[in-house]
Coordinates of C-alpha atoms in Angstrom, one line a residue:
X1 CA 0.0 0.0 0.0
X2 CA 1.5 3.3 -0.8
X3 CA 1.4 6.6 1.1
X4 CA -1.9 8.2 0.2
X5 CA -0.5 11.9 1.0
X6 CA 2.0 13.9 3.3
X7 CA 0.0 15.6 6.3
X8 CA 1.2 18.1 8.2
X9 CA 1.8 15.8 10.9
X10 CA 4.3 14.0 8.8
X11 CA 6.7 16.8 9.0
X12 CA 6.5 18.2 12.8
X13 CA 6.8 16.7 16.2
X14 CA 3.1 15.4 16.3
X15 CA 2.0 12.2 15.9
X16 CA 2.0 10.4 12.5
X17 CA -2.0 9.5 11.8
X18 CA -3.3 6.2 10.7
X19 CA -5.5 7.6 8.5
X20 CA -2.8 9.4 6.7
X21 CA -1.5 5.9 5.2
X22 CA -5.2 5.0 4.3
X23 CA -7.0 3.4 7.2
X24 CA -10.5 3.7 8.0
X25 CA -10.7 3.7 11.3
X26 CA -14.9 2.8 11.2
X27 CA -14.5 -0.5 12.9
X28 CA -15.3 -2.6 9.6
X29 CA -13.2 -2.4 7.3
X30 CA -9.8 -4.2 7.5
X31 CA -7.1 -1.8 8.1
X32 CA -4.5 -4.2 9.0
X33 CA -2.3 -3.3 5.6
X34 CA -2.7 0.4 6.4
X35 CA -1.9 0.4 10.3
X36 CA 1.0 -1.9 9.5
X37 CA 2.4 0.8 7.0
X38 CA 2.2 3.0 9.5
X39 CA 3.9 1.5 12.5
X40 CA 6.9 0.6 10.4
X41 CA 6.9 4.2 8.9
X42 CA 7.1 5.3 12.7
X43 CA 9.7 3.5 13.8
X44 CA 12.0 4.0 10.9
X45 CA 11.2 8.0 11.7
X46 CA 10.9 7.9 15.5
X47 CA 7.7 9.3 15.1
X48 CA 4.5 8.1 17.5
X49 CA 0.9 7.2 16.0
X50 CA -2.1 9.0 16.5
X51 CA -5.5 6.6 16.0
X52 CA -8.6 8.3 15.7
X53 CA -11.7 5.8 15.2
X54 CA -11.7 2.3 15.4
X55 CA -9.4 0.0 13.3
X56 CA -10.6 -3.5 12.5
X57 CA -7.3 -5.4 12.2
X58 CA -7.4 -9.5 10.6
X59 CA -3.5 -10.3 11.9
X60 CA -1.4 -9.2 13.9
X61 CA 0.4 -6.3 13.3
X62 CA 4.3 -6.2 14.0
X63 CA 6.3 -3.8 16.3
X64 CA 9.9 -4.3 15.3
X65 CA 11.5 -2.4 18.2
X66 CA 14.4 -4.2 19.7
X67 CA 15.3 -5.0 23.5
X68 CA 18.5 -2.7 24.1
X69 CA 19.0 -1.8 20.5
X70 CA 20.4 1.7 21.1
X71 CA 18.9 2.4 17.9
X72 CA 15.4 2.7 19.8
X73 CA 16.0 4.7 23.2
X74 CA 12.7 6.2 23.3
X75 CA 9.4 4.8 23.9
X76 CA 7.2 4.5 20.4
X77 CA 3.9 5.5 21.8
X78 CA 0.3 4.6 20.0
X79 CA -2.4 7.0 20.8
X80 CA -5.3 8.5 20.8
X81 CA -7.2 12.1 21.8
X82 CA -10.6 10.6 20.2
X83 CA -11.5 7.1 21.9
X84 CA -9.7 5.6 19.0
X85 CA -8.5 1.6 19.2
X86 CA -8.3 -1.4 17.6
X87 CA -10.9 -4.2 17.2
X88 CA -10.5 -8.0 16.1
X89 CA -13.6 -10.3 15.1
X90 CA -11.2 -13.7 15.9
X91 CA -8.3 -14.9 18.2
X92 CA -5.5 -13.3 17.1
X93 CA -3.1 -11.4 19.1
X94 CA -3.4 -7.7 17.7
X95 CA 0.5 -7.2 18.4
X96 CA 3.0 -9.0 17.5
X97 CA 6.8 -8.7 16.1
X98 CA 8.6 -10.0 13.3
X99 CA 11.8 -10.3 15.5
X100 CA 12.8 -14.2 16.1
X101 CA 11.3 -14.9 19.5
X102 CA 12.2 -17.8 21.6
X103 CA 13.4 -18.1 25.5
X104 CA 13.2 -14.2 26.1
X105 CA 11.3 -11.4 24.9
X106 CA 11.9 -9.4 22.1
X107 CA 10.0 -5.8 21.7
X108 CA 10.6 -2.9 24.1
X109 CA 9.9 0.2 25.1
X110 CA 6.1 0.5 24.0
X111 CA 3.2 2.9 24.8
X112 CA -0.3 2.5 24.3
X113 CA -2.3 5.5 25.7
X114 CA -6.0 6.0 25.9
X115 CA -6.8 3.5 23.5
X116 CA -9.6 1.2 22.8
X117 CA -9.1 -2.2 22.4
X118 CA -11.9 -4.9 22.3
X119 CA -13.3 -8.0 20.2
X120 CA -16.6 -8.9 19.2
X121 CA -16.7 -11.9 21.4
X122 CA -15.6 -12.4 24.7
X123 CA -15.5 -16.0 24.2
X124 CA -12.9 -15.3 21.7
X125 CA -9.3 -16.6 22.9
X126 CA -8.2 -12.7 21.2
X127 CA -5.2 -10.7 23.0
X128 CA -3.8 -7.4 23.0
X129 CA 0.4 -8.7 23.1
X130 CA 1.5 -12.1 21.7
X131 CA 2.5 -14.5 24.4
X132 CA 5.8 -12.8 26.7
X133 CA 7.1 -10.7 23.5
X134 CA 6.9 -7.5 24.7
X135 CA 9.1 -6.1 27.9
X136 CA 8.9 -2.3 29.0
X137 CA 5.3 -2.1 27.9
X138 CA 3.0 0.7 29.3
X139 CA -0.9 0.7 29.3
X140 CA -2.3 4.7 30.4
X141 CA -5.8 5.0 30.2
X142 CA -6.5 2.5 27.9
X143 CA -9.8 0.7 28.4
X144 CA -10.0 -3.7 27.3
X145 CA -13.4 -4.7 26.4
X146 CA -14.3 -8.2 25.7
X147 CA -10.2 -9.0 25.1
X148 CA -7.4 -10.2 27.1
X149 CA -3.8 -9.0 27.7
X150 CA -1.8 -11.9 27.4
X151 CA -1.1 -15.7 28.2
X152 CA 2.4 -16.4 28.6
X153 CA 3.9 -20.0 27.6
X154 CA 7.6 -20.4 29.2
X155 CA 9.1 -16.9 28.8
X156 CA 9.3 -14.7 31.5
X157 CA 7.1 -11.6 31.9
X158 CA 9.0 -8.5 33.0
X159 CA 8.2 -4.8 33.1
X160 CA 4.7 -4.3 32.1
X161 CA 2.6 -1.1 33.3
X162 CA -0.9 -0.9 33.7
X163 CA -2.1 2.8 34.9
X164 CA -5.3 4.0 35.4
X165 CA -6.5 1.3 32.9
X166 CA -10.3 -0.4 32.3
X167 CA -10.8 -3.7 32.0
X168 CA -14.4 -5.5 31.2
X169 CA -16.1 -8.3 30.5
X170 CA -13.5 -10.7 29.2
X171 CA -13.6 -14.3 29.6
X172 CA -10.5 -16.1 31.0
X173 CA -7.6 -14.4 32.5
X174 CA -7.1 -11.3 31.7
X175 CA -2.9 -11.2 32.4
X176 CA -2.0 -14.8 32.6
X177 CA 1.8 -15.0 33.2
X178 CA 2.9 -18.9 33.2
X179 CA 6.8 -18.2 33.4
X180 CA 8.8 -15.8 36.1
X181 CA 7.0 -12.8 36.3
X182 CA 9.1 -9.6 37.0
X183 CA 8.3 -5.8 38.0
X184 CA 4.6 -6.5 37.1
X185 CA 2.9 -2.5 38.1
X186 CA -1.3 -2.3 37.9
X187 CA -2.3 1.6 39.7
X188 CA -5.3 3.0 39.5
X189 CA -7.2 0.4 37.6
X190 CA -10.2 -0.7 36.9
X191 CA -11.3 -4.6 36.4
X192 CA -14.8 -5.8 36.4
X193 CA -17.1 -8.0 35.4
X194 CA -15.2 -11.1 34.1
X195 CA -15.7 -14.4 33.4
X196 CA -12.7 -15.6 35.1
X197 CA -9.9 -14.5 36.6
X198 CA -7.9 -11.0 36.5
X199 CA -4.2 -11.4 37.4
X200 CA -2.4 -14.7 37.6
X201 CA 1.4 -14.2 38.1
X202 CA 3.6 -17.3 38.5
X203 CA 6.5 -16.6 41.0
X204 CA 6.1 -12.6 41.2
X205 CA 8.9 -10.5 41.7
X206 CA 9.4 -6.9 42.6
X207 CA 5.4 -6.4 41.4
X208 CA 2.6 -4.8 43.0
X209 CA -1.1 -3.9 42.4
X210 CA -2.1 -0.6 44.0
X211 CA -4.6 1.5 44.1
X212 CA -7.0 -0.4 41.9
X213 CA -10.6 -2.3 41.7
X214 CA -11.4 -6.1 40.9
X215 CA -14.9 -6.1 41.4
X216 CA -17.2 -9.2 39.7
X217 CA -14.9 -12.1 38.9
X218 CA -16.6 -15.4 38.8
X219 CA -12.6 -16.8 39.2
X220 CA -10.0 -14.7 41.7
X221 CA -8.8 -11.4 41.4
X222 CA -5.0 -12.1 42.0
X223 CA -3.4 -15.4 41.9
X224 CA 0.1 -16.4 42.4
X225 CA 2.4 -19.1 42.9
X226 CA 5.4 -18.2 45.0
X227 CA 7.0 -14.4 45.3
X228 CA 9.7 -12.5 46.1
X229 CA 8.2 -9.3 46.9
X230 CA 4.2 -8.9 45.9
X231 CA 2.8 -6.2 46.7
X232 CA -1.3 -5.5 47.0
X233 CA -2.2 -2.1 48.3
X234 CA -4.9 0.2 48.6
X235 CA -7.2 -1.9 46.3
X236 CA -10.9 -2.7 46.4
X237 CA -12.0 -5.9 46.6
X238 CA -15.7 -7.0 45.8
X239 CA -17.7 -9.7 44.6
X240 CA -15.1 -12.6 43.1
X241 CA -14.9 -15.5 43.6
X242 CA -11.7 -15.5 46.1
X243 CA -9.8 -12.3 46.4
X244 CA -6.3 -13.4 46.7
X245 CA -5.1 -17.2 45.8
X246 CA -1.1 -17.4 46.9
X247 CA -1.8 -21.2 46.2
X248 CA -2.5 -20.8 42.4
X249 CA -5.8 -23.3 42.7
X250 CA -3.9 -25.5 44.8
X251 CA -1.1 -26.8 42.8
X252 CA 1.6 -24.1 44.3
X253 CA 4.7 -26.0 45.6
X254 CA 6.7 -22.2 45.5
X255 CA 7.6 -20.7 48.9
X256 CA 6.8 -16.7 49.0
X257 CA 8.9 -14.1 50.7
X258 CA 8.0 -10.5 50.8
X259 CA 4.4 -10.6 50.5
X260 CA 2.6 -7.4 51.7
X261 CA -1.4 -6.8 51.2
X262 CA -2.0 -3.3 53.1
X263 CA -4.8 -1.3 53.5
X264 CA -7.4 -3.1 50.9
X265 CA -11.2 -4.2 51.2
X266 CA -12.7 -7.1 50.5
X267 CA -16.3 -7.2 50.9
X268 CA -18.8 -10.7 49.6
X269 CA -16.4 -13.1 48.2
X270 CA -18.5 -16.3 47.8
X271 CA -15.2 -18.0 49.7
X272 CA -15.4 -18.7 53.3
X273 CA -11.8 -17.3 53.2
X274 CA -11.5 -14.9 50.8
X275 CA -7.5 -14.6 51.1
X276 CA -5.5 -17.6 50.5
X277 CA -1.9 -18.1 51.4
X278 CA 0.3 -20.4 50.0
X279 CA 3.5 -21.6 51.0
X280 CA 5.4 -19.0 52.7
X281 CA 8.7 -18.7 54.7
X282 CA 9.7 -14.9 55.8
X283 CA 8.7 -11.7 55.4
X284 CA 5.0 -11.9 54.8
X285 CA 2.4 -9.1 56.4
X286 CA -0.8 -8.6 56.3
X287 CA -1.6 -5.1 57.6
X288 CA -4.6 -3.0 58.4
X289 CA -7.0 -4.6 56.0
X290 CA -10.9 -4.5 56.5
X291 CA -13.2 -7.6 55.6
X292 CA -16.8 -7.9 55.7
X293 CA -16.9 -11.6 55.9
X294 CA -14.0 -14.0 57.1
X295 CA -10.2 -13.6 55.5
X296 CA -7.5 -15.4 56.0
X297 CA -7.1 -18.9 55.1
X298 CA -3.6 -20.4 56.4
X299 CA -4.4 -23.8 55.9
X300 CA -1.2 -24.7 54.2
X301 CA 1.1 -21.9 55.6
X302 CA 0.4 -21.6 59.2
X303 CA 3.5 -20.2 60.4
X304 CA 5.4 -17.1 58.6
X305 CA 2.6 -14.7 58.2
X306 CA 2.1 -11.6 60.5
X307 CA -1.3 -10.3 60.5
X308 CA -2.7 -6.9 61.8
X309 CA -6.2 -6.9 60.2
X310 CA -10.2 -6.7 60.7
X311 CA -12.7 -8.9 59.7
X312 CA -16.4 -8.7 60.7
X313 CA -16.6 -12.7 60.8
X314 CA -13.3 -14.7 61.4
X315 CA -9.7 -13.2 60.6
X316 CA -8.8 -16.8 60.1
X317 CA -9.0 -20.2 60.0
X318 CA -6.1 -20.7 62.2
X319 CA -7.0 -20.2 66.0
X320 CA -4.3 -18.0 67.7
X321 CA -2.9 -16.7 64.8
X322 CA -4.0 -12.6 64.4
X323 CA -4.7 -11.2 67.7
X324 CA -6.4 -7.4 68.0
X325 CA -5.2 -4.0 68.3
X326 CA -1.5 -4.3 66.8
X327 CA 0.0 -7.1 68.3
X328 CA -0.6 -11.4 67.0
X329 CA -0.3 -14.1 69.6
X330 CA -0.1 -18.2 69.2
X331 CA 1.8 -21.0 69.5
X332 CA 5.3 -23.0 68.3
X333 CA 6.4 -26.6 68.9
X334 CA 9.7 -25.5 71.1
X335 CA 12.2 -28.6 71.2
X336 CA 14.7 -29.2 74.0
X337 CA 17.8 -30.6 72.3
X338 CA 20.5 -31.6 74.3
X339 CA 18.3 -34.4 76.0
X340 CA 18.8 -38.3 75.9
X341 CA 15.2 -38.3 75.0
X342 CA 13.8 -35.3 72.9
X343 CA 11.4 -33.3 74.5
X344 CA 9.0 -30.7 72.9
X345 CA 5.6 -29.1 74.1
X346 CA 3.4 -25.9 73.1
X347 CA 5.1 -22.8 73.7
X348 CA 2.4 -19.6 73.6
X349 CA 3.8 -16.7 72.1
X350 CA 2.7 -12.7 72.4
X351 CA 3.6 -9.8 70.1
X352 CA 2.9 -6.6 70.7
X353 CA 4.9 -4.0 67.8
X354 CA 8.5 -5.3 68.1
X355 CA 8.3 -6.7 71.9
X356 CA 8.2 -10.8 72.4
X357 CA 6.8 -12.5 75.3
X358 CA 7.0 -16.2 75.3
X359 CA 6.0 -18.5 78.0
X360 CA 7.2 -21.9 78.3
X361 CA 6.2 -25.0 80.3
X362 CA 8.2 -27.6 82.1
X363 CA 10.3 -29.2 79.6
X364 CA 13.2 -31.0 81.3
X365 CA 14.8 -34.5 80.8
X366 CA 18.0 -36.4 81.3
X367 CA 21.2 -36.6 79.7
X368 CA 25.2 -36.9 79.8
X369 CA 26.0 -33.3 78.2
X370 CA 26.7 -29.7 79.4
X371 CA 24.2 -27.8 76.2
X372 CA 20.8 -27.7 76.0
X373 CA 18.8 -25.5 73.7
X374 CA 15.5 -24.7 72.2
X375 CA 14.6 -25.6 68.9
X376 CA 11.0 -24.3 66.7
X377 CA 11.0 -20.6 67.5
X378 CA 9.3 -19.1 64.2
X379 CA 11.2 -16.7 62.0
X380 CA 9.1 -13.7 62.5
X381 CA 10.2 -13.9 66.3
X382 CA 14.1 -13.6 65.4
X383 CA 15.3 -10.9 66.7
X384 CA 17.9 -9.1 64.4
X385 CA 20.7 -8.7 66.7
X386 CA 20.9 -11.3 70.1
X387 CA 19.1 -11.2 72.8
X388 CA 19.3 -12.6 76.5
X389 CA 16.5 -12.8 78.8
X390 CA 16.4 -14.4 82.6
X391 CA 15.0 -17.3 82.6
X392 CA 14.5 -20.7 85.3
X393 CA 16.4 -23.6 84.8
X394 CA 16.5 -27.2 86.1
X395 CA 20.1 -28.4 86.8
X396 CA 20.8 -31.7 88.1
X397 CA 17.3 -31.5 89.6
X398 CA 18.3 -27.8 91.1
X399 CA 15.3 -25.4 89.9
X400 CA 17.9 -22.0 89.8
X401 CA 17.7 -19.2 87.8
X402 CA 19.6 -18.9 84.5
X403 CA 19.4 -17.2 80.9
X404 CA 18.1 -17.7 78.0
X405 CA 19.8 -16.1 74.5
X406 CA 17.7 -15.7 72.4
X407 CA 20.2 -16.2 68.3
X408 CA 19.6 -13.5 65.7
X409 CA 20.5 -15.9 63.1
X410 CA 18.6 -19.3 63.3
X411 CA 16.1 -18.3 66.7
X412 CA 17.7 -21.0 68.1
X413 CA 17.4 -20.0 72.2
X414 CA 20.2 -21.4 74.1
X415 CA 19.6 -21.5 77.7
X416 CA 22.4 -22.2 80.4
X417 CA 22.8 -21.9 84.3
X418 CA 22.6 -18.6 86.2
X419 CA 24.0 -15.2 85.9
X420 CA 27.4 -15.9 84.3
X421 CA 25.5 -18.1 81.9
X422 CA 28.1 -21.3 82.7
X423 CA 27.1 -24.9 81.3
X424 CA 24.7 -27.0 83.0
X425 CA 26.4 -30.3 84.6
X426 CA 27.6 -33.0 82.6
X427 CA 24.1 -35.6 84.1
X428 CA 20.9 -35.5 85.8
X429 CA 18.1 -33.5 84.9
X430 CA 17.4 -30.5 82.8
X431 CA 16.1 -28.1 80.8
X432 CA 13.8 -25.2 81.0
X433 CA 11.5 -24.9 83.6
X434 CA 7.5 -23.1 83.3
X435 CA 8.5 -19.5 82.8
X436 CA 7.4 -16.1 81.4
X437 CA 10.4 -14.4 78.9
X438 CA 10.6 -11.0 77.6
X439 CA 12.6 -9.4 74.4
X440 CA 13.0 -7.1 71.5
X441 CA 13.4 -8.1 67.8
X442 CA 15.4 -4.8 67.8

């Protein structure tokens, strides 16, 4: 297809238009040839596309923008100032790219901005971005009607921005990321109304959803499988299915770190437990949150979590665990090594901002050595530099009093006999006898 004239726009700063290379833009005829003409006319020029009406594309149409190819610094931005977009009528992807894609993506640095994009039919398996091709992407203001974003196969996902965008009425998931997924940002959104589920990330790193709705998903607003820093803030929860899934439907075997959901709402999830933990081993909060029903479910990570929330039912499904008012209490197996015959028994826990009161029971027993130590102390009671705390002892049958240090690297509390802290005797019975201790994770 051949340039049809030279606008204005062509020779300025603004924005290249569609129509200018002979698209339609009235949602019915195919404009694919035209839009394609354009997009490689912009990057050649380093120029950005206007789109004003709606252009039905048949195939994909290819961005050619290389990852790191100092060639393309800037972002190529697709536009438009008139509700302007793209439509398919089948399941294509409506971007793709030329560039030989296999382990990694290939396209970067791409805008779309207060676009339209939608299909015909929701039941359509049709997408905005082919598979994990794009990296550095932006979405502003664009609104997804009827259309997914993308379903990743085995390449990582990394650096795709969603902000202030609507999303409808899709059926599916919306942005379904089956490899790594990597500095993942949604602010300010809007996602209702789907068949499905909205964000499904598969071990999340660095990424966060803030600010934003999911409202109306007959699946889960967010699922995941394993993190290293996920980050749900400030969003607005109503009427899905389950809220948050950390076990990705139950087939998760990834352990979390870093996982943060702060100040959201979740109101009438048809779950019992509308938030669902996975597997998780440090680092994971769940702070000042409200529910109308019953939130947490713990089931398969019961230890690991800190929790500071509000639910109108039950906070969760694992007695002891949140406590009121900004501080948690519960329980821990504690294990007396150092004995001829382990012993181990409940030992309750209290945490009140960064103070840690544990009270033990009698646990004493024989044995030929001078250690004994307390094994099961969980990771969110570590304190980051040593601790030591008076404590009562049993020594050689002798109830005295002794300390208890408390190690900033593996919780592991050693206890030993009286002030100096010397080592019990070499026989006879001891251990720990029932007592109240005190101390700072600072």
């Amino acid at each position: 297809m051949a340039l049809t004239k030279v606008s204005y726009s062509m020779i300025t700063a603004a924005p290249v238009n569609v129509a200018d290379f002979g698209a339609k833009c009235d949602g019915t005829t195919d404009d694919t040839a035209a839009v394609q003409l354009a997009i490689d006319y912009c990057l050649t020029n380093h120029r950005d596309l206007l789109v004003n009406g709606n252009c039905y594309i048949t195939s994909s149409l290819k961005i050619d923008k290389p990852v790191d190819d100092p060639t393309y610094d800037e972002y190529f931005t697709i536009l438009t100032d008139s509700n302007g977009g793209f439509i398919v009528k089948s399941a294509i992807a409506m971007f793709s790219s030329n560039i030989a894609f296999t382990t990694a993506p290939v396209v970067a640095l791409v805008r779309f901005q207060n676009l339209v994009f939608q299909c015909n039919n929701s039941a359509l398996n049709a997408y905005v971005l082919d598979d994990g091709r794009f990296l550095r992407t932006v979405f502003t203001g664009c609104t997804f009607s009827k259309i997914k974003c993308l379903t990743t196969t085995s390449v990582n996902t990394q650096s795709i921005y969603f902000l202030q965008c609507n999303v409808r009425r899709f059926v599916g998931i919306f942005f379904n990321s089956n490899a790594y997924t990597y500095d993942f940002k949604m602010v300010e959104c809007l996602i209702e109304a789907g068949t499905g589920s909205a964000l499904r990330f598969n071990n999340p790193v660095g990424c966060s959803v803030v600010s934003s709705c999911i409202e109306g998903m007959s699946g889960t607003a967010i699922i995941y499988d394993g993190a290293q820093a996920l980050d749900v803030t400030g969003c607005y929860f109503e009427a899905n299915g389950l809220d948050i899934d950390g076990t990705d439907g139950g087939t998760s075997t990834s352990v979390s770190y870093g996982v943060c959901f702060n100040g959201n709402y979740f109101s009438n999830s048809t779950a019992t437990y509308t938030v669902k933990w996975g597997q998780t081993l440090s680092g994971c909060i769940s702070i000042g949150n409200w529910h109308t029903g019953s939130m947490h479910d713990i089931t398969v990570a019961p230890t690991g979590i800190v929790v500071f929330d509000t639910a109108q039912n039950s906070l969760s499904n694992i007695p002891n665990l949140p406590i009121i008012q900004g501080g948690f209490n519960g329980q821990f197996t504690g294990v007396v090594t150092g004995l001829t015959t382990t012993v181990s028994d409940a030992v309750q826990f209290n945490r009140v901002g960064s103070t840690v009161t544990l009270k033990f029971k009698t646990m004493t027993g024989t044995s030929n050595t001078t250690d004994c130590t307390i094994t099961g102390l969980p990771s969110y009671l570590w304190p980051i530099k040593q601790q030591i705390c008076v404590s009562r002892i049993k020594d050689n049958s002798v109830i005295n009093f002794g300390l208890a240090i408390v190690s900033e690297i593996d919780g592991v509390i050693t206890i030993s006999v009286g002030a100096e802290g010397v080592a019990f005797t070499s026989s006879g019975t001891k251990g720990i006898e029932s007592v109240t201790i005190t101390y700072s994770l600072t």
